[in-house]
mmCIF file of C-alpha atoms in Angstrom:
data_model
loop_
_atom_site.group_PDB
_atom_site.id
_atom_site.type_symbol
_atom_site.label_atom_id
_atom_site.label_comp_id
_atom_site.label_asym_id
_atom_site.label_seq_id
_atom_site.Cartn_x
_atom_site.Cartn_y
_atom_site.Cartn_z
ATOM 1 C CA UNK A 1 48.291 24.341 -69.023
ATOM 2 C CA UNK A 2 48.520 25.715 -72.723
ATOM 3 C CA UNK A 3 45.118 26.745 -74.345
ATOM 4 C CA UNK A 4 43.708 23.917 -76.620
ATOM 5 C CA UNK A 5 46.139 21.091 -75.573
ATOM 6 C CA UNK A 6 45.215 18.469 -73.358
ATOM 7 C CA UNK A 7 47.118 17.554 -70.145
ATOM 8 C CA UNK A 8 46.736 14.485 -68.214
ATOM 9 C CA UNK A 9 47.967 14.730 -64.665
ATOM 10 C CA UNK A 10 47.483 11.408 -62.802
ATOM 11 C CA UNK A 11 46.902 11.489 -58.996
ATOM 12 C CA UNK A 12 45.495 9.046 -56.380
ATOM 13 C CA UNK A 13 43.068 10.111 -54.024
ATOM 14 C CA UNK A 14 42.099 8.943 -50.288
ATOM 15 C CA UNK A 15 39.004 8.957 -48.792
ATOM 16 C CA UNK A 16 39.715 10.549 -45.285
ATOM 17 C CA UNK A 17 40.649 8.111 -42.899
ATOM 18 C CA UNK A 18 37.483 7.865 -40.548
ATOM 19 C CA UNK A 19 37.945 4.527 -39.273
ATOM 20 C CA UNK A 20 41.639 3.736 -39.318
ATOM 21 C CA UNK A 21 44.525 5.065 -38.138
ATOM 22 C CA UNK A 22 47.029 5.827 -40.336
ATOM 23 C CA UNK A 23 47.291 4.969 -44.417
ATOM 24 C CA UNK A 24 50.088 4.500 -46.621
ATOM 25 C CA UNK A 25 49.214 5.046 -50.391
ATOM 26 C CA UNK A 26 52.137 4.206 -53.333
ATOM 27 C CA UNK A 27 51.973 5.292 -56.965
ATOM 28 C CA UNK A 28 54.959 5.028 -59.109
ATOM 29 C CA UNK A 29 56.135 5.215 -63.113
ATOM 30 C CA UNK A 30 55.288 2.759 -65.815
ATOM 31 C CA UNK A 31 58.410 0.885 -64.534
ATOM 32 C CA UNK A 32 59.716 -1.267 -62.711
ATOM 33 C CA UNK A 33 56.181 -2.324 -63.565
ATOM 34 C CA UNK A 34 55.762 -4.333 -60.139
ATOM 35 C CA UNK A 35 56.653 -2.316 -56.944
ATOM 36 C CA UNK A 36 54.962 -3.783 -53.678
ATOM 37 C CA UNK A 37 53.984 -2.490 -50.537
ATOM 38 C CA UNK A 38 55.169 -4.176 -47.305
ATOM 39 C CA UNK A 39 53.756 -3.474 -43.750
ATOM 40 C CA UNK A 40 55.943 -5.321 -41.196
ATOM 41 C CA UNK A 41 53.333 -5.540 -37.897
ATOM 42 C CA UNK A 42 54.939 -5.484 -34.221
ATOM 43 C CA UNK A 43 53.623 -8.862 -33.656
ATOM 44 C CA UNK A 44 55.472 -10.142 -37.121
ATOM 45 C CA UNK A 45 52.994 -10.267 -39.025
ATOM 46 C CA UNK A 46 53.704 -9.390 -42.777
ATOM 47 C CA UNK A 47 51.010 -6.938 -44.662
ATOM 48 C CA UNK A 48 51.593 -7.747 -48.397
ATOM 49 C CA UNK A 49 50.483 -9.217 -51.712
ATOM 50 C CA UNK A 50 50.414 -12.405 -50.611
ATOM 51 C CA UNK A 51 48.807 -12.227 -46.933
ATOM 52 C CA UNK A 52 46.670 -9.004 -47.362
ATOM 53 C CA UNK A 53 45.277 -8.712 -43.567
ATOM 54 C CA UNK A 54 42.429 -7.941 -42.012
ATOM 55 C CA UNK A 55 40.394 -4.816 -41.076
ATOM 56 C CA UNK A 56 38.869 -6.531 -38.246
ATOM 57 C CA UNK A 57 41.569 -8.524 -36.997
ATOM 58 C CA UNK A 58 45.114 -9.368 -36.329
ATOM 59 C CA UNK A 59 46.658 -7.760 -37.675
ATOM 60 C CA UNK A 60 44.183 -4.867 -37.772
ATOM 61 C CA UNK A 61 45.960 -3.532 -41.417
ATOM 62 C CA UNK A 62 44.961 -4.698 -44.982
ATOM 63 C CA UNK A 63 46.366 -4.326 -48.284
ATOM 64 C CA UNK A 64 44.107 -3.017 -50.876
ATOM 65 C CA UNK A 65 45.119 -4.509 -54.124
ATOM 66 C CA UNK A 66 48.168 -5.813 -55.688
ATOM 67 C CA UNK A 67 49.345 -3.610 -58.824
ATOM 68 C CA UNK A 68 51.348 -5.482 -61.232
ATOM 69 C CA UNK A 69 51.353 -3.011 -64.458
ATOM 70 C CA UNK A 70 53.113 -0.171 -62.747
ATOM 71 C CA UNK A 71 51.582 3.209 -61.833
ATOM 72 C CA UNK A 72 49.713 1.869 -58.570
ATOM 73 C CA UNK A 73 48.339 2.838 -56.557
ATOM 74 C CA UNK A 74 48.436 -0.004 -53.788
ATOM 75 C CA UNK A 75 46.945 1.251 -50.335
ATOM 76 C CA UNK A 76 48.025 -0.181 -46.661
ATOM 77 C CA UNK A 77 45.651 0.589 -43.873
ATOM 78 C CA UNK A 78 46.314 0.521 -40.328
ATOM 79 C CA UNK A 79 42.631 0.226 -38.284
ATOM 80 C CA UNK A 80 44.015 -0.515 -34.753
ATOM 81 C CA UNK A 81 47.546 0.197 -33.697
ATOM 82 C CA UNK A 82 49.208 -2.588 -31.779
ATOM 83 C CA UNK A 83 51.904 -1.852 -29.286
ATOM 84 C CA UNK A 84 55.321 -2.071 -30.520
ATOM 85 C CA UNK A 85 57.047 -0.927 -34.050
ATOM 86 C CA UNK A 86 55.656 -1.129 -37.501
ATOM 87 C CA UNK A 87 58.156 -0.983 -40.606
ATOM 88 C CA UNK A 88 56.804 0.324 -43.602
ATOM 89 C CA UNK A 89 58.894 -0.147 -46.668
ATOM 90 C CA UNK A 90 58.524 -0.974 -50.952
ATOM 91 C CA UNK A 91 59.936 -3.724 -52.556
ATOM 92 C CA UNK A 92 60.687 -3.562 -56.489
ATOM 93 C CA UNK A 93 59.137 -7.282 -57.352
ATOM 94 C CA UNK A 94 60.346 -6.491 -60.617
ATOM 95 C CA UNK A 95 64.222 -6.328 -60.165
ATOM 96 C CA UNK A 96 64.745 -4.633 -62.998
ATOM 97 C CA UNK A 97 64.964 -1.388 -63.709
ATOM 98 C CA UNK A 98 66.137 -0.056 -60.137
ATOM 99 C CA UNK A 99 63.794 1.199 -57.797
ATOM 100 C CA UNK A 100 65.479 4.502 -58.017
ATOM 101 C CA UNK A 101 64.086 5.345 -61.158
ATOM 102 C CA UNK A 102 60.466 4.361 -60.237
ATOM 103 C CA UNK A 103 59.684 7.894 -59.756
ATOM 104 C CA UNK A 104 57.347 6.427 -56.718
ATOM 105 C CA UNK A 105 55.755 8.604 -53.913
ATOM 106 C CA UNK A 106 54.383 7.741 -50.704
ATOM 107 C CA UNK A 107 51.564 9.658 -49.412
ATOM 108 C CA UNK A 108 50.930 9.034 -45.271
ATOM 109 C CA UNK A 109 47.376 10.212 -43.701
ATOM 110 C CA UNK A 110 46.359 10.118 -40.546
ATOM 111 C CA UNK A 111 42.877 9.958 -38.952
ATOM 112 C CA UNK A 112 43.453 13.632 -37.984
ATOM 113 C CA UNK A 113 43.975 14.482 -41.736
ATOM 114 C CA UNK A 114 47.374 15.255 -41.857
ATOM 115 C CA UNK A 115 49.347 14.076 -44.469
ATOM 116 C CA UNK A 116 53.186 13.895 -45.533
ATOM 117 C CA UNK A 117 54.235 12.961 -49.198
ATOM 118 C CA UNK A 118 57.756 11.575 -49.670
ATOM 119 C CA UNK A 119 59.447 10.939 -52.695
ATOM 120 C CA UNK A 120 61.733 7.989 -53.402
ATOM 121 C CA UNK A 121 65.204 8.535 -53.255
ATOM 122 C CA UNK A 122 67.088 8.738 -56.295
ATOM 123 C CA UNK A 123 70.555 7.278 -55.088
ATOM 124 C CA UNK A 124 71.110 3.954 -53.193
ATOM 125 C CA UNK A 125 71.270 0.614 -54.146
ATOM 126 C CA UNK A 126 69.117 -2.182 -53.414
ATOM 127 C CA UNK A 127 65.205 -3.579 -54.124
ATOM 128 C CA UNK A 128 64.006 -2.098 -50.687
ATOM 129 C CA UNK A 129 62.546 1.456 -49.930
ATOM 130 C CA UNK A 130 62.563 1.862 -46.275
ATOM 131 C CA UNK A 131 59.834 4.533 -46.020
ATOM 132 C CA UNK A 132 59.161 4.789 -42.245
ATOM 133 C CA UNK A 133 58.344 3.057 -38.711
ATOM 134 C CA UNK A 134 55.310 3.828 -36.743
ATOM 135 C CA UNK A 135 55.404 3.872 -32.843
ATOM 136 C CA UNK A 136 52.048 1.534 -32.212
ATOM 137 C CA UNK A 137 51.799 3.102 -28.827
ATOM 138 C CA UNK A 138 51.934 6.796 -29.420
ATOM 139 C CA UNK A 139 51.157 6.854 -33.427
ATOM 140 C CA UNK A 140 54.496 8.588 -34.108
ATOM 141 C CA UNK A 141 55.574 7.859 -37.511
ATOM 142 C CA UNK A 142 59.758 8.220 -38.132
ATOM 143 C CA UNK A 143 60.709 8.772 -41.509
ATOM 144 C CA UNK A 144 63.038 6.755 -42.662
ATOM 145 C CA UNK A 145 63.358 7.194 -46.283
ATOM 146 C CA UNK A 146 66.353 5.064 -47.659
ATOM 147 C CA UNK A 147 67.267 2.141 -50.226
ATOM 148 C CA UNK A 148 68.592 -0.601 -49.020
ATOM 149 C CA UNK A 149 69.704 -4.179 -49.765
ATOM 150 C CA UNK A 150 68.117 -5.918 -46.786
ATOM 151 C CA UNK A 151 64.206 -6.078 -45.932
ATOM 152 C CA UNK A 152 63.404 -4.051 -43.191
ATOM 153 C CA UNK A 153 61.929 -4.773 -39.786
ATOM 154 C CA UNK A 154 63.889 -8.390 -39.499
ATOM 155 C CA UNK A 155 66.019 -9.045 -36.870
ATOM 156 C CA UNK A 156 69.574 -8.396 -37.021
ATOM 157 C CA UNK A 157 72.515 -10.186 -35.361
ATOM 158 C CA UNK A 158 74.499 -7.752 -33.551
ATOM 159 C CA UNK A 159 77.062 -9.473 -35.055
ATOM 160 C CA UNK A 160 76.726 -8.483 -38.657
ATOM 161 C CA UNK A 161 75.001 -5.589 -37.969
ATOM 162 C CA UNK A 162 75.996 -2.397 -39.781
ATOM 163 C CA UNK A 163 75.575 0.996 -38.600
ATOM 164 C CA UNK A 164 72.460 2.551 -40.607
ATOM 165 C CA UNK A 165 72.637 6.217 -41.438
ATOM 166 C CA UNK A 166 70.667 8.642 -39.371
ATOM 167 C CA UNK A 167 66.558 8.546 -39.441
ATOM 168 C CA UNK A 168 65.110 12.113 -40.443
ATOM 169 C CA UNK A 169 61.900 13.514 -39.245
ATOM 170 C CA UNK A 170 60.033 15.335 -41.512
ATOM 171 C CA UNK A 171 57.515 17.640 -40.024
ATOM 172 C CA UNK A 172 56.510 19.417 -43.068
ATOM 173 C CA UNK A 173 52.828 19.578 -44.097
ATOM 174 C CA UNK A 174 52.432 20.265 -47.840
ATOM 175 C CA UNK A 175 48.999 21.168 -49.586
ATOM 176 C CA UNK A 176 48.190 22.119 -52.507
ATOM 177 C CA UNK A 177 45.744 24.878 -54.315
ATOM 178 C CA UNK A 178 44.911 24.839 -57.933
ATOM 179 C CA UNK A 179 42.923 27.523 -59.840
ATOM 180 C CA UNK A 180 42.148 26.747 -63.508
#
């Protein structure tokens, strides 16, 4: 920060997650101008802009809002885990430019505080950002953290299924301390 400019710094905040289990919270860049968050349930059940959930039941997860004029952020809560996998992934609704160049972050908290941050990757191709899975019976969340072409979470014929690259765990906590 110089003395006597300005600086804006934009950032998106979360309350702490007291009653829910786990929170996924997207902000991106001014374009693609529409990227969307997807929560894939174990039951099937599709968490998006157009079926938003519920909080109090199936599928125990709700959407916050629906950004369309870029930035975000767009907020997916999970209040009651169900057993079996959740997929978390983006989708660029926009197309165009790639979702590569979104410049979009995902920031994950849990109801014990801790957080992870992940940044989109800025090679692949495809509209999809695979961010992670959860485990509905234990919590565990896998990072994923890959473009691809398909949606995530569908089921796959073993017979034009294609060998996905490696899952990574990231186990990091990062926090941050300002003094100005």
């Amino acid at each position: 920060i110089v003395t006597g400019q300005t600086v804006t710094h934009n950032i998106s905040l979360s309350p702490r997650v007291t009653d829910a289990k786990l929170r996924f919270v997207l902000t991106w860049g001014a374009t693609p101008r529409d990227l969307d968050s997807h929560l894939r349930t174990p039951s099937g059940y599709k968490v998006y802009y157009s079926a938003r959930g519920s909080q109090s039941n199936t599928p125990y997860a709700y959407l916050d809002v629906d950004d369309t004029d870029g930035y975000g952020p767009e907020t997916v809560t999970i209040f009651r885990f169900l057993e079996g996998t959740y997929h978390y992934f983006i989708y660029n609704y926009s197309g165009s430019p790639d979702i590569t160049t979104s410049g979009a972050v995902v920031n994950i908290y849990g109801d014990d505080g801790f957080s992870r941050t992940l940044e989109i990757p800025t090679s692949g191709t495809g509209r999809y950002w695979y961010v992670a899975t959860v485990n509905g019976t234990t919590g565990h969340v896998q990072i994923v953290n890959r473009i691809q072409a398909a949606e995530p979470g569908l089921p796959v014929s073993k017979e034009f299924a294609q060998e996905d690259s490696p899952k990574v765990e990231i186990q990091d906590t990062w926090s941050y301390t300002w003094d100005f």
